[in-house]
Short mmCIF file of C-alpha atoms in Angstrom, two decimals:
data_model
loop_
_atom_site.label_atom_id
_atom_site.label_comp_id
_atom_site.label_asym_id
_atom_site.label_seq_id
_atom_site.Cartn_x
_atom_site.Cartn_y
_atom_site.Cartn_z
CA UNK R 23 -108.68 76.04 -30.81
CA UNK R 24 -106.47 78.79 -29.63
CA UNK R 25 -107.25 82.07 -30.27
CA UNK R 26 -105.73 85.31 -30.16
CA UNK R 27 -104.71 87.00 -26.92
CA UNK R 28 -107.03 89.71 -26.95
CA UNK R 29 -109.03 90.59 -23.95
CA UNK R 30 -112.41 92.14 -23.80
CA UNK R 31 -113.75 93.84 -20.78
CA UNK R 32 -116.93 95.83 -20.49
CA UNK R 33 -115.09 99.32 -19.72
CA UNK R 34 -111.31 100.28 -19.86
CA UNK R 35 -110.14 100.78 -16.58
CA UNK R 36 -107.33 103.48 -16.31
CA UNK R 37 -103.87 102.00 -16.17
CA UNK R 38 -101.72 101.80 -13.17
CA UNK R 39 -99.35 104.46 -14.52
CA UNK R 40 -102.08 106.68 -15.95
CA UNK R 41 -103.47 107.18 -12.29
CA UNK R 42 -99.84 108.48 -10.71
CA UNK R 43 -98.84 110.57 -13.96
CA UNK R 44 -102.10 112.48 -14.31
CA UNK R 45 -103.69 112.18 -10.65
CA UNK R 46 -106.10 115.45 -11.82
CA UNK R 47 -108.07 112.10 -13.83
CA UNK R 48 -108.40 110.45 -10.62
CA UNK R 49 -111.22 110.16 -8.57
CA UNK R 50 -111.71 112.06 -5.49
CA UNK R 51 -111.99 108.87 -3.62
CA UNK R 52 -108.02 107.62 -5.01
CA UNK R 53 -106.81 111.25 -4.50
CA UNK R 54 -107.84 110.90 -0.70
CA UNK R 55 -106.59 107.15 -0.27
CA UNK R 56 -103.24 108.21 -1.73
CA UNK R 57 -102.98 111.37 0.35
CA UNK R 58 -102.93 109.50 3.71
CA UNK R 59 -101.01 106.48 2.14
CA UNK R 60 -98.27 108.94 0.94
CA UNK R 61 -96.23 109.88 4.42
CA UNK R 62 -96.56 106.09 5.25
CA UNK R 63 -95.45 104.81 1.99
CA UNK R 64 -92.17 107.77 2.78
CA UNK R 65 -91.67 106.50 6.18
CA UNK R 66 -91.48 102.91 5.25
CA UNK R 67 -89.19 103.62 2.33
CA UNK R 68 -86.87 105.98 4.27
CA UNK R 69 -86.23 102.67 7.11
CA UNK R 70 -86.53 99.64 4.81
CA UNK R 71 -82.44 99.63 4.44
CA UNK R 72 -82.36 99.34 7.99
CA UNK R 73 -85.37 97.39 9.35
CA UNK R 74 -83.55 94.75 6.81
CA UNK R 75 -80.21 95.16 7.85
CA UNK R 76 -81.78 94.64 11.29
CA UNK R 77 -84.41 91.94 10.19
CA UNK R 78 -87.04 93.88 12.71
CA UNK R 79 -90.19 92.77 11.38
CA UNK R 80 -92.14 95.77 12.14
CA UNK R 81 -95.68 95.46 13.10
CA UNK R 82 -96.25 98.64 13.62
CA UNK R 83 -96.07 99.55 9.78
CA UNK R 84 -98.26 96.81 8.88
CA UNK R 85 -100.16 98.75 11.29
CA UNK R 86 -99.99 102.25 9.97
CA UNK R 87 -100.65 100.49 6.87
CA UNK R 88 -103.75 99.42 8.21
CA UNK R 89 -104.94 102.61 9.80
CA UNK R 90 -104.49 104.59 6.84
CA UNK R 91 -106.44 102.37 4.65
CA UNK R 92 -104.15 100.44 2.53
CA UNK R 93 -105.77 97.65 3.67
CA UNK R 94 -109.42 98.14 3.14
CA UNK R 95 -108.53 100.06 -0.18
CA UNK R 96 -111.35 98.03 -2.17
CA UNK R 97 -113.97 97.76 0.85
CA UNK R 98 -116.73 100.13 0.03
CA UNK R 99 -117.23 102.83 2.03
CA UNK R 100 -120.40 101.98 3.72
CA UNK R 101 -117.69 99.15 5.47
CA UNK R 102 -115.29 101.38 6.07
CA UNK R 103 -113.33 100.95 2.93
CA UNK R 104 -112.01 103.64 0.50
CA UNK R 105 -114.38 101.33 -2.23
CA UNK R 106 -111.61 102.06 -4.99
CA UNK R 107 -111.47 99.69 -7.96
CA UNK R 108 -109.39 97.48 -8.39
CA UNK R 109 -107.39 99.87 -11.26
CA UNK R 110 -107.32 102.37 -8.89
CA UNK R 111 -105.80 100.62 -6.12
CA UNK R 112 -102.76 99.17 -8.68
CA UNK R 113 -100.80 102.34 -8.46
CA UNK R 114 -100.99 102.19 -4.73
CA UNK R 115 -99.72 98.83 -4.70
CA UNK R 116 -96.92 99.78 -6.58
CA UNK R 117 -95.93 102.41 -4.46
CA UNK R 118 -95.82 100.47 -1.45
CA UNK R 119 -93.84 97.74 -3.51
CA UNK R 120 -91.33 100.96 -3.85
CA UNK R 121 -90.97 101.71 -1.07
CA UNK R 122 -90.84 98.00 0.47
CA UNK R 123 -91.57 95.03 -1.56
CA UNK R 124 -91.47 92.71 1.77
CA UNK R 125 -94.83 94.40 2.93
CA UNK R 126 -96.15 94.04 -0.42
CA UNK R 127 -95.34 90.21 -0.29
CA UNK R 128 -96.46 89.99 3.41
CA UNK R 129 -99.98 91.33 2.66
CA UNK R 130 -99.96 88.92 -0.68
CA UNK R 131 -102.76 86.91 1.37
CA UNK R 132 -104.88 89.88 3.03
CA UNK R 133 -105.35 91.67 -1.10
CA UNK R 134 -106.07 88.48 -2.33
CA UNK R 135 -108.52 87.50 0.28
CA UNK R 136 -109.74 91.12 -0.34
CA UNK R 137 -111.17 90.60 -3.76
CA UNK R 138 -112.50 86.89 -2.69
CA UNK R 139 -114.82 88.56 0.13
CA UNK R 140 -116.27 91.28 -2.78
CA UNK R 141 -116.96 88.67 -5.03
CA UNK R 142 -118.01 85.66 -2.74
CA UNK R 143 -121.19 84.09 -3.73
CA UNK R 144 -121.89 84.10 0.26
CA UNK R 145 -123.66 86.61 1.74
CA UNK R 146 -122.90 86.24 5.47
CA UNK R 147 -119.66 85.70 4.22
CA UNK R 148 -119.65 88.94 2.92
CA UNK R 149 -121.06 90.87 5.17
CA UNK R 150 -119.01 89.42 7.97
CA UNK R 151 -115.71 89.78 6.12
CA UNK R 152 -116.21 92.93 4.59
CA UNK R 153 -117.06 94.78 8.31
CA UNK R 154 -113.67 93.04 9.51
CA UNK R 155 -111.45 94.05 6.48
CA UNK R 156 -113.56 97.90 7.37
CA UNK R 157 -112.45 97.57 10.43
CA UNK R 158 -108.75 96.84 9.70
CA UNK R 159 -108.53 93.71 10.42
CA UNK R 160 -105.13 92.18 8.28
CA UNK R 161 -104.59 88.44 7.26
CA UNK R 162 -101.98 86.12 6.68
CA UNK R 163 -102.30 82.66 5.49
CA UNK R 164 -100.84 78.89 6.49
CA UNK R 165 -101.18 76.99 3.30
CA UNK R 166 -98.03 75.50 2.06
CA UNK R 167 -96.78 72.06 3.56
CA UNK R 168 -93.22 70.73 3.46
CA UNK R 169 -92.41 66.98 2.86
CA UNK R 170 -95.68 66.48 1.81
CA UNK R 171 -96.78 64.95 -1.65
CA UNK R 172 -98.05 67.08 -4.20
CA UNK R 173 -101.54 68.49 -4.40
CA UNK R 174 -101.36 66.46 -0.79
CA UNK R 175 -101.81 68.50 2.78
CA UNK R 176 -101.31 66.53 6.33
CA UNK R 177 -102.39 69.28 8.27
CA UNK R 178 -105.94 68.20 9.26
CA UNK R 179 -109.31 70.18 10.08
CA UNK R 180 -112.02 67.80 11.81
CA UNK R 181 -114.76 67.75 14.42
CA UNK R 182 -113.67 66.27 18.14
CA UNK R 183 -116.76 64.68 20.07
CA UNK R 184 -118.22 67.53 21.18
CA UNK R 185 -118.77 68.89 17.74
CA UNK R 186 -115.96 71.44 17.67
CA UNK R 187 -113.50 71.87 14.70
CA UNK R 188 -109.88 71.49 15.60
CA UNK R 189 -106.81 72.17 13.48
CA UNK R 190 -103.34 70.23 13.82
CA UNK R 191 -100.76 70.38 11.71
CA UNK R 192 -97.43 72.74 10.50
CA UNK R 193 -97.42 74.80 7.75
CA UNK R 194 -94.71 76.83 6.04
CA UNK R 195 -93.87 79.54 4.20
CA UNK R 196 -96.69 81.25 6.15
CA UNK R 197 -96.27 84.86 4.40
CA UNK R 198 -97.76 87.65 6.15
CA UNK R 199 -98.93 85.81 9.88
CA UNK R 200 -96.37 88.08 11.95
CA UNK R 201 -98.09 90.59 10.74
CA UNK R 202 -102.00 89.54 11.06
CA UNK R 203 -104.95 89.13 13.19
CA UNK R 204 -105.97 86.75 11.37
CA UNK R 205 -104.45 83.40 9.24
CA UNK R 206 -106.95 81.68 6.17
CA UNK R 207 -105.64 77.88 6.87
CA UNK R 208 -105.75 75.30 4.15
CA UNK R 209 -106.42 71.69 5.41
CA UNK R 210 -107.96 68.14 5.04
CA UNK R 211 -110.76 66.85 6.49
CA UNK R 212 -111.19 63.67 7.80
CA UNK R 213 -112.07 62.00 4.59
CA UNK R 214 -109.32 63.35 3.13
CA UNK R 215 -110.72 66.03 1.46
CA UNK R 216 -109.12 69.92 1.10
CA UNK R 217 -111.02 72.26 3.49
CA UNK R 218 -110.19 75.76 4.96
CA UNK R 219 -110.71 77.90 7.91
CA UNK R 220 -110.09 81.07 9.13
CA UNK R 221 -108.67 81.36 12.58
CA UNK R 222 -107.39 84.27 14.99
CA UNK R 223 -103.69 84.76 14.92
CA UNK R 224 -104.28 83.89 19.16
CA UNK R 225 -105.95 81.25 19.05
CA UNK R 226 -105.10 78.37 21.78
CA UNK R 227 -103.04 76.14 20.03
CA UNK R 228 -101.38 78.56 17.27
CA UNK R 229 -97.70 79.15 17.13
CA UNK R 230 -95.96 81.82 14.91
CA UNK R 231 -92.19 81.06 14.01
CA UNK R 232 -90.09 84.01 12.06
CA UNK R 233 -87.73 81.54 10.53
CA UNK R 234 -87.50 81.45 7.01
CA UNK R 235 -84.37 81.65 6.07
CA UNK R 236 -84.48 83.04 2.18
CA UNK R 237 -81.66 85.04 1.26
CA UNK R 238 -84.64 87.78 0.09
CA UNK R 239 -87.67 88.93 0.85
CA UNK R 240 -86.65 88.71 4.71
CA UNK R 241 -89.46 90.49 6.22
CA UNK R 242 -92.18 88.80 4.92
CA UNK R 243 -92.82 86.89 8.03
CA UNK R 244 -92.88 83.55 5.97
CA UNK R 245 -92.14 81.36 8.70
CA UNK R 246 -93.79 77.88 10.44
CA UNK R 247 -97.43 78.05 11.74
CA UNK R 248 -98.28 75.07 14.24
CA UNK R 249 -101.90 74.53 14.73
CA UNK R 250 -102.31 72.41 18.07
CA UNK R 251 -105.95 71.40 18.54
CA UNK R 252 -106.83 75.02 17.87
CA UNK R 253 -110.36 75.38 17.76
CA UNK R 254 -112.35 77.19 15.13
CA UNK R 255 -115.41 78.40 14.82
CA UNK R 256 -117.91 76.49 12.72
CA UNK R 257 -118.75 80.20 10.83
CA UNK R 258 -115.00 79.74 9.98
CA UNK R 259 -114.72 76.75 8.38
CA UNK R 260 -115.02 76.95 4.37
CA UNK R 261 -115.71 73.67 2.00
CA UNK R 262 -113.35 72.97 -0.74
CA UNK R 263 -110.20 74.04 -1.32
CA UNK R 264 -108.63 77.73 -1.52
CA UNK R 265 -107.03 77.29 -5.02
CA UNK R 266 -108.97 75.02 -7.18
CA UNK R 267 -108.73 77.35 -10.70
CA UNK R 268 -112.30 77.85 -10.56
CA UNK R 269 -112.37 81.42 -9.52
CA UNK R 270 -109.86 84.07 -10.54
CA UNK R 271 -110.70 86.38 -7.45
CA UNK R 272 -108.26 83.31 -5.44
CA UNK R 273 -106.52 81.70 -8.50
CA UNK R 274 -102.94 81.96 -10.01
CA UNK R 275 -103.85 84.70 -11.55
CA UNK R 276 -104.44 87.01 -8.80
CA UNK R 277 -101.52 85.49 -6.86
CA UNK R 278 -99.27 86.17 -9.53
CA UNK R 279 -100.17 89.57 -9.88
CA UNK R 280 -99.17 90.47 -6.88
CA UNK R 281 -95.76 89.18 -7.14
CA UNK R 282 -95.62 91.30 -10.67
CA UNK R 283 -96.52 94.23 -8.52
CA UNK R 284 -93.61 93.53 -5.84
CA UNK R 285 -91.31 92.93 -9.22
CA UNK R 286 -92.71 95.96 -10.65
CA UNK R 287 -91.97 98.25 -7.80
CA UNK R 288 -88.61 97.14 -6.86
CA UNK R 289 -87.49 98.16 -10.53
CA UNK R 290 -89.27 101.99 -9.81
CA UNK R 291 -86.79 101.58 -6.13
CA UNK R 292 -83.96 100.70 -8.58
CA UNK R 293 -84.11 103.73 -10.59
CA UNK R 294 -84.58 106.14 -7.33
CA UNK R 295 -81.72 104.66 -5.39
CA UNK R 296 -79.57 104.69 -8.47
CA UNK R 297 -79.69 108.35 -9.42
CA UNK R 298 -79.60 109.65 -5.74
CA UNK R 299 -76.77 107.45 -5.31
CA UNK R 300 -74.99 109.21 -8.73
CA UNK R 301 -76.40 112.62 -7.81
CA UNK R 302 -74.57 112.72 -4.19
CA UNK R 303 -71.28 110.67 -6.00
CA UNK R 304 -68.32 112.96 -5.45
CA UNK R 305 -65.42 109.69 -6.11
CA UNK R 306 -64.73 109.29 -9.66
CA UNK R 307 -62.44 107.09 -11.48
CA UNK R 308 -59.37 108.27 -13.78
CA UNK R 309 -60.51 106.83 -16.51
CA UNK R 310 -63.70 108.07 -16.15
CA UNK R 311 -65.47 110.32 -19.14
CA UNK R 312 -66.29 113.09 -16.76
CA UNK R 313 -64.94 114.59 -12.93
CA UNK R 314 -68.26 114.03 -11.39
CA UNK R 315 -70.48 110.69 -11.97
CA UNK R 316 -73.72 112.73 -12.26
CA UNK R 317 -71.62 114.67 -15.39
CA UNK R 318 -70.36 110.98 -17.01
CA UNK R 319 -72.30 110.22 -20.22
CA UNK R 320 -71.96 106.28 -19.41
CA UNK R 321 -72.80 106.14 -16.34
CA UNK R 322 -76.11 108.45 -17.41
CA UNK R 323 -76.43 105.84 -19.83
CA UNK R 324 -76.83 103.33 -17.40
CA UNK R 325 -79.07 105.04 -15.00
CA UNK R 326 -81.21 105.83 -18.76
CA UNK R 327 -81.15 101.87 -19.13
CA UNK R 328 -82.93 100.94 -15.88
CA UNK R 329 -85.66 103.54 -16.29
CA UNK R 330 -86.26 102.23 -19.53
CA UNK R 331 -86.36 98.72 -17.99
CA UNK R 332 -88.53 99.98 -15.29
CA UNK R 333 -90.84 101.79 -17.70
CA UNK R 334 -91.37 97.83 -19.57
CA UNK R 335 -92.21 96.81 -16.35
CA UNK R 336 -94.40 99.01 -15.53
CA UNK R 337 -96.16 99.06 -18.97
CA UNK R 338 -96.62 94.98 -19.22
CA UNK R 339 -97.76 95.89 -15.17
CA UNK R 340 -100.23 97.53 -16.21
CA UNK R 341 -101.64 94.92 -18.92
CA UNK R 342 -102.50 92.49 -16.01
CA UNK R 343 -104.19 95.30 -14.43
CA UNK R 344 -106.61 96.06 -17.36
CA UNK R 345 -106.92 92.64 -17.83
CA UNK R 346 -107.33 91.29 -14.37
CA UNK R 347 -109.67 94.25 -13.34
CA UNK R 348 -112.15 93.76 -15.84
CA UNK R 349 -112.78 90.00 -15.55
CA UNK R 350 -112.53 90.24 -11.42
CA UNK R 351 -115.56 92.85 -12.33
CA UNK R 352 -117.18 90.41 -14.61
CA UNK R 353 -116.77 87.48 -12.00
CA UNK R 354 -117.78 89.24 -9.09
CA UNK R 355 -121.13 90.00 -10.92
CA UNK R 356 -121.66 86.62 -11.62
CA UNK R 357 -125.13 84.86 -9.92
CA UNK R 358 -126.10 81.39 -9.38
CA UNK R 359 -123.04 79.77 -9.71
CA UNK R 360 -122.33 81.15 -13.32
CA UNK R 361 -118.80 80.57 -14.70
CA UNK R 362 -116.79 82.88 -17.07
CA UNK R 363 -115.99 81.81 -20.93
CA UNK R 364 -113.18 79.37 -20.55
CA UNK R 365 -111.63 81.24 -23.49
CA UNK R 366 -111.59 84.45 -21.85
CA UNK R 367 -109.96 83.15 -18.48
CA UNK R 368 -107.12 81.08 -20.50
CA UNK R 369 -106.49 84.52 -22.16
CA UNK R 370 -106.08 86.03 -18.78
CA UNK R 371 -103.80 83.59 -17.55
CA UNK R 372 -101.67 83.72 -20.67
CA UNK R 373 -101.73 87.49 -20.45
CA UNK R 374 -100.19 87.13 -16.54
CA UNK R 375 -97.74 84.40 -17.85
CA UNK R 376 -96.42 86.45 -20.51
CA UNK R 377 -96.24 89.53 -18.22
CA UNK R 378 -94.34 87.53 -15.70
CA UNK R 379 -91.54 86.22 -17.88
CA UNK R 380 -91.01 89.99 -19.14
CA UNK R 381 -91.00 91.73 -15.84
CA UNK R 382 -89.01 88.96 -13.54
CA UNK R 383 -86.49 88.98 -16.18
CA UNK R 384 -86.10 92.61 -16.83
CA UNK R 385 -85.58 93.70 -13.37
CA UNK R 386 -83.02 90.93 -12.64
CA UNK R 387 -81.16 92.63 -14.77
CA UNK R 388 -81.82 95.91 -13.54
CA UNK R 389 -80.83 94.64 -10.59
CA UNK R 390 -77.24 93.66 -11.75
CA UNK R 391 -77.10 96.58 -13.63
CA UNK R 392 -77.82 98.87 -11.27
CA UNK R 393 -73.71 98.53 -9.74
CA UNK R 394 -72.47 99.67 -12.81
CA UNK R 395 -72.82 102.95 -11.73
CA UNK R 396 -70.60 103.34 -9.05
CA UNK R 397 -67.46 101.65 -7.84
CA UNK R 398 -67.48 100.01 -3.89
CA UNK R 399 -69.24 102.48 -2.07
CA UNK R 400 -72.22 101.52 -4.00
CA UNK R 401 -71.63 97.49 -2.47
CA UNK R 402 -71.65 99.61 1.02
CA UNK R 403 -74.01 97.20 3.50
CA UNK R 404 -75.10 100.76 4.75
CA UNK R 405 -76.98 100.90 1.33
CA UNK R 406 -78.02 97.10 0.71
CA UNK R 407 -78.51 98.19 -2.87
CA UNK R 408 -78.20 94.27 -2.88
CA UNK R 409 -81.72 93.53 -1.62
CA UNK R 410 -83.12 95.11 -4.70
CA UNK R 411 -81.67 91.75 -6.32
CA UNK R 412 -82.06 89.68 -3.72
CA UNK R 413 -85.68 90.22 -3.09
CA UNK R 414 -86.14 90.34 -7.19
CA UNK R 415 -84.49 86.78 -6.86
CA UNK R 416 -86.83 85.25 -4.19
CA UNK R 417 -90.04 86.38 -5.79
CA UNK R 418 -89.17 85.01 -9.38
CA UNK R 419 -88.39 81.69 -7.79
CA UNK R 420 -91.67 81.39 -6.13
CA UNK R 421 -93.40 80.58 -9.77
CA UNK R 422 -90.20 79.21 -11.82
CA UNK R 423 -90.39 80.99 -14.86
CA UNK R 424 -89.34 77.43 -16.99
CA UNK R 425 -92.60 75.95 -16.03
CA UNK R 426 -94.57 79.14 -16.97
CA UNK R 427 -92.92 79.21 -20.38
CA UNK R 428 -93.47 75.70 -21.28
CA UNK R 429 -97.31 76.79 -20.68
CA UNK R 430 -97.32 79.49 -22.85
CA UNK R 431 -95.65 77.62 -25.34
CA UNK R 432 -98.05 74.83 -25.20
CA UNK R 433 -100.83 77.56 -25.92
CA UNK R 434 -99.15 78.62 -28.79
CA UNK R 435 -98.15 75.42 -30.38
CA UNK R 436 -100.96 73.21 -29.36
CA UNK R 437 -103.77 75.65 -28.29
CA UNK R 438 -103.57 74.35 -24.96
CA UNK R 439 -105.20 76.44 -21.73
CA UNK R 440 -102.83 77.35 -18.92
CA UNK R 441 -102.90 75.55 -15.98
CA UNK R 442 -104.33 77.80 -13.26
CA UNK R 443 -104.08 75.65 -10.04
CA UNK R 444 -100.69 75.32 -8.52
CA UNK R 445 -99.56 72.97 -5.98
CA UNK R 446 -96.18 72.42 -4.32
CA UNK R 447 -94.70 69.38 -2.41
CA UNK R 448 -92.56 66.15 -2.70
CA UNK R 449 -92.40 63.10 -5.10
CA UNK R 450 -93.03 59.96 -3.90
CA UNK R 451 -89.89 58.30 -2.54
CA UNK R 452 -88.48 55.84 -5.25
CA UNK R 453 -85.74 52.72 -4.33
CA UNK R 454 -81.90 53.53 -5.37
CA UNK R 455 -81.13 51.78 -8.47
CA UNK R 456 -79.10 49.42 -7.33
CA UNK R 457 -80.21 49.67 -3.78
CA UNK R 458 -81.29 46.63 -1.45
#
């Protein structure tokens, strides 16, 4: 039977927000990841217009990204890491998010495959993963197929007679590889059965392809990955598949969460561009309530709306993050193979659902909303205030919110879990009524 959506975790992680509006609570250890992050986070924000307009993806702030930490945030220090938690590295998230949701999106892979490594059962695994992530190694992934049946791959992971493992196959959608050293690979074996790998980004055999074609989210390097008879090395190849619903560390949940983050931060960029764009307005209209924008009580009113809409955001943000935190925590200290209350985990995944249909939809509008304050000069492609919609756009559509709310519904109605796994592709091809 359903019960109520209540979460219980063993300690209550500070909030997202809590950390960036009283940073004197913070720990030393967030104070020091945040002051190297913070130039990078301003340099990336001050040429994300640009790089955009330009669609440079720029490897060398993935880079700086990398050097500075952002990428080992949760690695513990004796690895390199900064060995934040995983409340304390929300905030940080969000600011990057701010300043460019693309790299947010194009590291989607690397964070998740972040809090996997922590909590895998595997010690070599560990230990192996957690000196490379120390060492600033980034990762991308090749797991989504086109023109493939659902919950079906054709991109194939099997021993040749020598005894070495060889990938072939294309994937798509392959956010974050321009930007890696390394790609996690989903695959079949040759019974047919989902396997993974992790392989270099140069490999023999691998070939990276910028060419998605999404009106958003344009620097995400989501293009094709083709795997030619790339080897891998046997250390590298994983059992199972990479999204089964068994484990939250690499389930919907913690995918998901990530997108809320990207959603989350482009409504904090929406609020910043719109009042520097009404502070520095000098055109008015006639029939507007005051000579200068930054004096007119509606269009204050406006730029009041979409930091109120950012503020919900943030605040059903930062329930994931409580949420999320403390059962990663719990998971991660699981032994033997031990599994978390089903009960708890469906209340997790409704908790992310829920959050998701509030934020997606509330900055979509704040997107829209956001060219009510000014007249053409605010459509100006020297601004592309645009791509604050645009990207908003592309990351609801990755999870259709229609499909999410039926879920929840379901749960409420019928007491039914959420689905956790998630799989993409094609229906079977059916004859034309009619057709001969």
């Amino acid at each position: 039977m359903m019960t109520a959506t209540t979460l219980s975790t063993p300690s209550t992680p500070p909030t997202a927000s809590s950390l960036t509006s009283r940073p004197g609570q913070a720990s030393e250890a967030y104070r020091t990841a945040r002051e190297r992050l913070t130039p990078v986070f301003a340099e990336i924000a001050a040429s994300a217009a640009q790089r955009e307009a330009d669609r440079h993806i720029d490897r060398g702030a993935v880079r700086a990204l990398a050097e500075a930490g952002f990428t080992s945030l949760r690695v513990p220090v004796e690895y390199g890491g900064s060995g934040l938690t995983f409340a304390e590295q929300a905030p940080l998230i969000l600011e990057l998010a701010a300043a460019d949701s693309n790299l947010v999106q194009a590291l989607r892979a690397h964070l998740i495959n972040q809090e996997n490594v922590l909590g895998h059962p595997d010690e070599a695994l560990r230990q192996r993963w957690l000196r490379r992530l120390g060492e600033g190694a980034v990762v991308g992934n090749a797991v989504t197929e086109i023109n493939n049946a659902v919950g079906q791959g054709t991109t194939t992971l099997v021993q040749d007679v020598a005894g070495t493992w060889r990938l072939n196959g294309t994937k798509y959608y392959s956010t974050g590889t321009l930007y890696a050293d390394w790609i996690i690979v989903a695959a079949v074996d040759a019974a047919g059965e989902e396997i993974a790998a992790t392989v270099p980004v140069d490999a023999a055999g691998v070939t990276l392809l910028d060419d998605w074609d999404g009106f958003g989210q344009q620097l995400t390097a989501s293009g094709t990955t083709v795997f030619a008879d790339t080897p891998v090395a046997a250390e590298e190849v994983y059992a199972g598949g990479l999204d089964d619903g068994t484990r939250v560390a690499t389930g919907q949940a913690s995918w998901q969460f990530l997108h809320l983050a990207a959603l989350t931060g482009i409504a904090e960029a929406i609020v910043r561009d719109g009042a520097a764009y009404v502070a520095g307005r000098r055109r008015s209209f006639s029939h507007g309530a005051a000579e200068l924008p930054r004096e007119d009580a509606q269009v204050l009113q406006v730029v009041g709306e979409l930091s109120a809409a950012a503020f919900g955001a943030r605040a059903a943000f930062d329930s994931v993050v409580t949420a999320l935190g403390g059962i990663l925590e719990r998971e991660a200290a699981l032994t033997d193979g031990g599994q978390l209350p089903e009960q708890d985990v469906d209340e997790l995944y409704v908790r992310v659902y829920q959050a998701q249909q509030v934020i997606a939809k509330t900055v979509l509008a704040a997107a829209t909303q956001l060219f009510e304050v000014g007249g053409a000069t605010a459509l100006s492609q020297t601004k592309r205030l645009d791509r604050h919609w645009r990207n908003a756009r592309v990351l609801a559509n990755h999870n259709p919110l229609i499909y999410r709310a039926r879920l929840l519904g379901d749960w409420e109605v019928n007491g039914t879990g959420p689905e956790r796994s998630y799989r993409v592709g094609s229906a079977p091809a059916t004859p034309t009524p009619g057709a001969k």
